[in-house]
PDB file of C-alpha atoms in Angstrom:
ATOM      1  CA  ARG T  16      68.932 -40.083 150.687  1.00  0.00           C
ATOM      2  CA  ALA T  17      69.375 -38.403 154.087  1.00  0.00           C
ATOM      3  CA  ILE T  18      68.846 -34.975 152.518  1.00  0.00           C
ATOM      4  CA  ALA T  19      65.611 -36.152 150.892  1.00  0.00           C
ATOM      5  CA  THR T  20      64.422 -37.665 154.185  1.00  0.00           C
ATOM      6  CA  ASN T  21      65.183 -34.448 156.067  1.00  0.00           C
ATOM      7  CA  ALA T  22      63.477 -32.344 153.393  1.00  0.00           C
ATOM      8  CA  LEU T  23      60.359 -34.505 153.570  1.00  0.00           C
ATOM      9  CA  SER T  24      60.341 -34.299 157.351  1.00  0.00           C
ATOM     10  CA  LEU T  25      60.658 -30.519 157.179  1.00  0.00           C
ATOM     11  CA  LEU T  26      57.785 -30.273 154.695  1.00  0.00           C
ATOM     12  CA  ASP T  27      55.603 -32.558 156.824  1.00  0.00           C
ATOM     13  CA  GLU T  28      56.131 -30.351 159.885  1.00  0.00           C
ATOM     14  CA  TRP T  29      55.628 -27.038 158.038  1.00  0.00           C
ATOM     15  CA  LYS T  30      52.638 -25.185 159.517  1.00  0.00           C
ATOM     16  CA  THR T  31      53.547 -21.478 159.217  1.00  0.00           C
ATOM     17  CA  PRO T  32      52.123 -19.919 156.046  1.00  0.00           C
ATOM     18  CA  PRO T  33      54.500 -17.744 154.042  1.00  0.00           C
ATOM     19  CA  GLY T  34      53.820 -14.082 154.710  1.00  0.00           C
ATOM     20  CA  THR T  35      53.628 -14.653 158.466  1.00  0.00           C
ATOM     21  CA  GLN T  36      55.855 -12.091 160.179  1.00  0.00           C
ATOM     22  CA  PRO T  37      57.889 -12.673 163.370  1.00  0.00           C
ATOM     23  CA  ASP T  38      55.343 -10.577 165.294  1.00  0.00           C
ATOM     24  CA  GLY T  39      52.546 -12.869 164.078  1.00  0.00           C
ATOM     25  CA  LEU T  40      51.076 -10.386 161.605  1.00  0.00           C
ATOM     26  CA  PHE T  41      50.464 -11.519 158.043  1.00  0.00           C
ATOM     27  CA  SER T  42      51.868  -9.728 154.996  1.00  0.00           C
ATOM     28  CA  ARG T  43      49.570 -10.218 152.040  1.00  0.00           C
ATOM     29  CA  GLU T  44      52.152  -8.759 149.690  1.00  0.00           C
ATOM     30  CA  GLN T  45      54.869 -11.166 150.835  1.00  0.00           C
ATOM     31  CA  PHE T  46      52.423 -14.058 150.589  1.00  0.00           C
ATOM     32  CA  ARG T  47      51.328 -13.143 147.062  1.00  0.00           C
ATOM     33  CA  HIS T  48      54.925 -12.645 145.927  1.00  0.00           C
ATOM     34  CA  TRP T  49      55.968 -15.979 147.443  1.00  0.00           C
ATOM     35  CA  LEU T  50      53.059 -17.811 145.793  1.00  0.00           C
ATOM     36  CA  GLU T  51      53.902 -16.376 142.368  1.00  0.00           C
ATOM     37  CA  GLU T  52      57.542 -17.392 142.833  1.00  0.00           C
ATOM     38  CA  ILE T  53      56.502 -20.931 143.780  1.00  0.00           C
ATOM     39  CA  LYS T  54      54.211 -21.220 140.768  1.00  0.00           C
ATOM     40  CA  ASP T  55      56.922 -19.951 138.441  1.00  0.00           C
ATOM     41  CA  SER T  56      59.792 -22.074 139.743  1.00  0.00           C
ATOM     42  CA  CYS T  57      57.724 -25.241 140.152  1.00  0.00           C
ATOM     43  CA  THR T  58      56.227 -24.890 136.684  1.00  0.00           C
ATOM     44  CA  LYS T  59      59.768 -24.741 135.311  1.00  0.00           C
ATOM     45  CA  SER T  60      60.889 -27.752 137.362  1.00  0.00           C
ATOM     46  CA  GLY T  61      57.777 -29.830 136.610  1.00  0.00           C
ATOM     47  CA  HIS T  62      56.657 -30.025 140.264  1.00  0.00           C
ATOM     48  CA  LEU T  63      53.747 -27.586 140.194  1.00  0.00           C
ATOM     49  CA  ASP T  64      50.934 -29.991 141.156  1.00  0.00           C
ATOM     50  CA  VAL T  65      52.834 -31.432 144.127  1.00  0.00           C
ATOM     51  CA  ALA T  66      53.912 -27.977 145.263  1.00  0.00           C
ATOM     52  CA  LEU T  67      50.400 -26.539 145.084  1.00  0.00           C
ATOM     53  CA  PHE T  68      49.013 -29.482 147.043  1.00  0.00           C
ATOM     54  CA  LYS T  69      51.594 -28.830 149.777  1.00  0.00           C
ATOM     55  CA  VAL T  70      50.842 -25.097 149.705  1.00  0.00           C
ATOM     56  CA  GLY T  71      47.170 -25.934 150.283  1.00  0.00           C
ATOM     57  CA  GLU T  72      48.097 -28.073 153.275  1.00  0.00           C
ATOM     58  CA  VAL T  73      50.144 -25.268 154.823  1.00  0.00           C
ATOM     59  CA  LEU T  74      47.502 -22.631 154.114  1.00  0.00           C
ATOM     60  CA  PHE T  75      45.064 -24.653 156.210  1.00  0.00           C
ATOM     61  CA  TYR T  76      46.891 -22.921 159.081  1.00  0.00           C
ATOM     62  CA  GLY T  77      46.451 -19.485 157.530  1.00  0.00           C
ATOM     63  CA  PRO T  78      45.552 -16.489 159.653  1.00  0.00           C
ATOM     64  CA  PRO T  79      42.080 -15.030 160.045  1.00  0.00           C
ATOM     65  CA  GLU T  80      41.101 -11.859 158.231  1.00  0.00           C
ATOM     66  CA  PRO T  81      41.599  -8.796 160.443  1.00  0.00           C
ATOM     67  CA  GLU T  82      38.157  -7.551 159.341  1.00  0.00           C
ATOM     68  CA  GLY T  83      36.394 -10.688 160.580  1.00  0.00           C
ATOM     69  CA  LEU T  84      36.456 -13.462 157.955  1.00  0.00           C
ATOM     70  CA  TRP T  85      37.820 -16.728 159.397  1.00  0.00           C
ATOM     71  CA  ILE T  86      40.600 -16.770 156.764  1.00  0.00           C
ATOM     72  CA  ASP T  87      42.700 -13.951 155.367  1.00  0.00           C
ATOM     73  CA  GLN T  88      41.300 -12.629 152.097  1.00  0.00           C
ATOM     74  CA  ALA T  89      44.621 -13.007 150.249  1.00  0.00           C
ATOM     75  CA  VAL T  90      44.652 -16.692 151.180  1.00  0.00           C
ATOM     76  CA  ALA T  91      40.962 -17.082 150.276  1.00  0.00           C
ATOM     77  CA  GLU T  92      41.662 -15.412 146.918  1.00  0.00           C
ATOM     78  CA  ALA T  93      44.497 -17.856 146.287  1.00  0.00           C
ATOM     79  CA  PHE T  94      42.240 -20.824 147.086  1.00  0.00           C
ATOM     80  CA  ASN T  95      39.487 -19.417 144.899  1.00  0.00           C
ATOM     81  CA  SER T  96      41.651 -19.064 141.780  1.00  0.00           C
ATOM     82  CA  VAL T  97      40.658 -21.079 138.743  1.00  0.00           C
ATOM     83  CA  ASP T  98      44.074 -22.790 138.768  1.00  0.00           C
ATOM     84  CA  ALA T  99      44.004 -23.614 142.501  1.00  0.00           C
ATOM     85  CA  GLU T 100      42.302 -27.023 142.428  1.00  0.00           C
ATOM     86  CA  LYS T 101      45.448 -28.751 143.749  1.00  0.00           C
ATOM     87  CA  MET T 102      45.713 -26.187 146.547  1.00  0.00           C
ATOM     88  CA  ARG T 103      42.090 -26.778 147.505  1.00  0.00           C
ATOM     89  CA  ARG T 104      42.741 -30.556 147.553  1.00  0.00           C
ATOM     90  CA  GLY T 105      45.750 -29.951 149.815  1.00  0.00           C
ATOM     91  CA  PHE T 106      43.607 -27.859 152.167  1.00  0.00           C
ATOM     92  CA  GLU T 107      40.994 -30.611 152.228  1.00  0.00           C
ATOM     93  CA  ALA T 108      43.604 -33.296 152.971  1.00  0.00           C
ATOM     94  CA  GLU T 109      45.092 -31.259 155.808  1.00  0.00           C
ATOM     95  CA  ALA T 110      41.636 -30.607 157.250  1.00  0.00           C
ATOM     96  CA  TYR T 111      41.199 -34.382 157.604  1.00  0.00           C
ATOM     97  CA  ASN T 112      44.750 -35.091 158.715  1.00  0.00           C
ATOM     98  CA  SER T 113      44.913 -32.257 161.251  1.00  0.00           C
ATOM     99  CA  ARG T 114      42.392 -34.114 163.332  1.00  0.00           C
ATOM    100  CA  GLY T 115      44.985 -36.742 164.129  1.00  0.00           C
ATOM    101  CA  LEU T 116      44.073 -39.911 165.956  1.00  0.00           C
ATOM    102  CA  HIS T 117      40.635 -39.827 167.483  1.00  0.00           C
ATOM    103  CA  ILE T 118      38.139 -42.152 169.072  1.00  0.00           C
ATOM    104  CA  ILE T 119      35.100 -43.061 167.019  1.00  0.00           C
ATOM    105  CA  ASP T 120      32.018 -41.741 168.760  1.00  0.00           C
ATOM    106  CA  PRO T 121      29.052 -44.013 167.972  1.00  0.00           C
ATOM    107  CA  THR T 122      26.720 -41.001 168.104  1.00  0.00           C
ATOM    108  CA  GLY T 123      28.627 -39.262 165.312  1.00  0.00           C
ATOM    109  CA  LYS T 124      28.593 -36.049 167.357  1.00  0.00           C
ATOM    110  CA  PRO T 125      32.200 -34.911 166.620  1.00  0.00           C
ATOM    111  CA  GLU T 126      31.710 -35.443 162.893  1.00  0.00           C
ATOM    112  CA  LYS T 127      28.369 -33.614 162.949  1.00  0.00           C
ATOM    113  CA  GLU T 128      30.059 -30.674 164.690  1.00  0.00           C
ATOM    114  CA  LEU T 129      32.850 -30.611 162.107  1.00  0.00           C
ATOM    115  CA  ALA T 130      30.295 -30.796 159.303  1.00  0.00           C
ATOM    116  CA  GLU T 131      28.470 -27.791 160.736  1.00  0.00           C
ATOM    117  CA  GLN T 132      31.750 -25.901 161.234  1.00  0.00           C
ATOM    118  CA  TYR T 133      32.685 -26.370 157.566  1.00  0.00           C
ATOM    119  CA  ARG T 134      29.146 -25.443 156.418  1.00  0.00           C
ATOM    120  CA  ARG T 135      29.461 -22.135 158.300  1.00  0.00           C
ATOM    121  CA  LYS T 136      32.911 -21.509 156.862  1.00  0.00           C
ATOM    122  CA  ALA T 137      31.624 -22.286 153.364  1.00  0.00           C
ATOM    123  CA  ASP T 138      28.764 -19.817 153.804  1.00  0.00           C
ATOM    124  CA  GLU T 139      31.168 -17.133 155.020  1.00  0.00           C
ATOM    125  CA  VAL T 140      33.609 -17.472 152.146  1.00  0.00           C
ATOM    126  CA  GLU T 141      30.818 -17.731 149.584  1.00  0.00           C
ATOM    127  CA  ASN T 142      29.249 -14.547 150.936  1.00  0.00           C
ATOM    128  CA  ALA T 143      32.675 -12.917 150.593  1.00  0.00           C
ATOM    129  CA  GLY T 144      32.785 -13.956 146.914  1.00  0.00           C
ATOM    130  CA  TYR T 145      34.954 -17.095 147.029  1.00  0.00           C
ATOM    131  CA  GLN T 146      32.604 -19.662 145.445  1.00  0.00           C
ATOM    132  CA  ARG T 147      35.209 -22.228 144.351  1.00  0.00           C
ATOM    133  CA  PHE T 148      36.686 -22.363 147.831  1.00  0.00           C
ATOM    134  CA  ALA T 149      33.175 -22.642 149.289  1.00  0.00           C
ATOM    135  CA  VAL T 150      32.562 -25.747 147.159  1.00  0.00           C
ATOM    136  CA  THR T 151      35.622 -27.401 148.732  1.00  0.00           C
ATOM    137  CA  LEU T 152      34.425 -26.527 152.235  1.00  0.00           C
ATOM    138  CA  ARG T 153      30.955 -27.882 151.483  1.00  0.00           C
ATOM    139  CA  GLY T 154      32.583 -31.081 150.271  1.00  0.00           C
ATOM    140  CA  LEU T 155      34.363 -31.366 153.622  1.00  0.00           C
ATOM    141  CA  SER T 156      31.067 -30.796 155.388  1.00  0.00           C
ATOM    142  CA  LYS T 157      29.319 -33.514 153.390  1.00  0.00           C
ATOM    143  CA  SER T 158      32.170 -35.915 154.001  1.00  0.00           C
ATOM    144  CA  TYR T 159      31.933 -35.397 157.754  1.00  0.00           C
ATOM    145  CA  ASP T 160      28.148 -35.880 157.528  1.00  0.00           C
ATOM    146  CA  ARG T 161      28.772 -39.224 155.785  1.00  0.00           C
ATOM    147  CA  ASP T 162      31.342 -40.178 158.438  1.00  0.00           C
ATOM    148  CA  ALA T 163      28.796 -39.444 161.172  1.00  0.00           C
ATOM    149  CA  GLU T 164      26.146 -41.534 159.424  1.00  0.00           C
ATOM    150  CA  ARG T 165      28.598 -44.416 158.963  1.00  0.00           C
ATOM    151  CA  ASN T 166      29.660 -44.329 162.625  1.00  0.00           C
ATOM    152  CA  ILE T 167      26.038 -44.404 163.750  1.00  0.00           C
ATOM    153  CA  ALA T 168      25.163 -47.214 161.336  1.00  0.00           C
ATOM    154  CA  GLU T 169      28.163 -49.307 162.366  1.00  0.00           C
ATOM    155  CA  HIS T 170      27.315 -48.830 166.040  1.00  0.00           C
ATOM    156  CA  ASN T 171      23.712 -49.882 165.398  1.00  0.00           C
ATOM    157  CA  LEU T 172      24.920 -52.991 163.548  1.00  0.00           C
ATOM    158  CA  GLU T 173      27.147 -53.908 166.476  1.00  0.00           C
ATOM    159  CA  LYS T 174      24.195 -53.594 168.851  1.00  0.00           C
ATOM    160  CA  LEU T 175      22.191 -55.999 166.672  1.00  0.00           C
ATOM    161  CA  SER T 176      24.955 -58.633 166.641  1.00  0.00           C
TER     162      SER T 176
END
């Protein structure tokens, strides 16, 4: 039980994407090799969906592309794969959870800013050819838009009471 608790704690705190070198540089080849190994071993063990979700969470912290894209192309390619739906869901979950505790702003301004940030990111990855990943980012954007609208509506209801 203690081993399982420690393993879960380690996984929850994991923020360094595989392929990240000690000097901070990112090795696409190491990342791709690691991802294939994970897919193979977790398919055999029956844990593929859970593993891919966790991979998506960790890849939220992936490095930017040296040529200018906000995310490394090897990571974007992985997210864009036909079989990467669980990874994209993990990324989406970590995007929400990475925000941590926050105060609800009745103007919805923080959520509107996040919505715009994810719209820009979606446009960038779509222009780079990663349409499936762009759909996930647009979903995040729409969700933050809805959160902003809800915060504003709830604040307006409170003012009427």
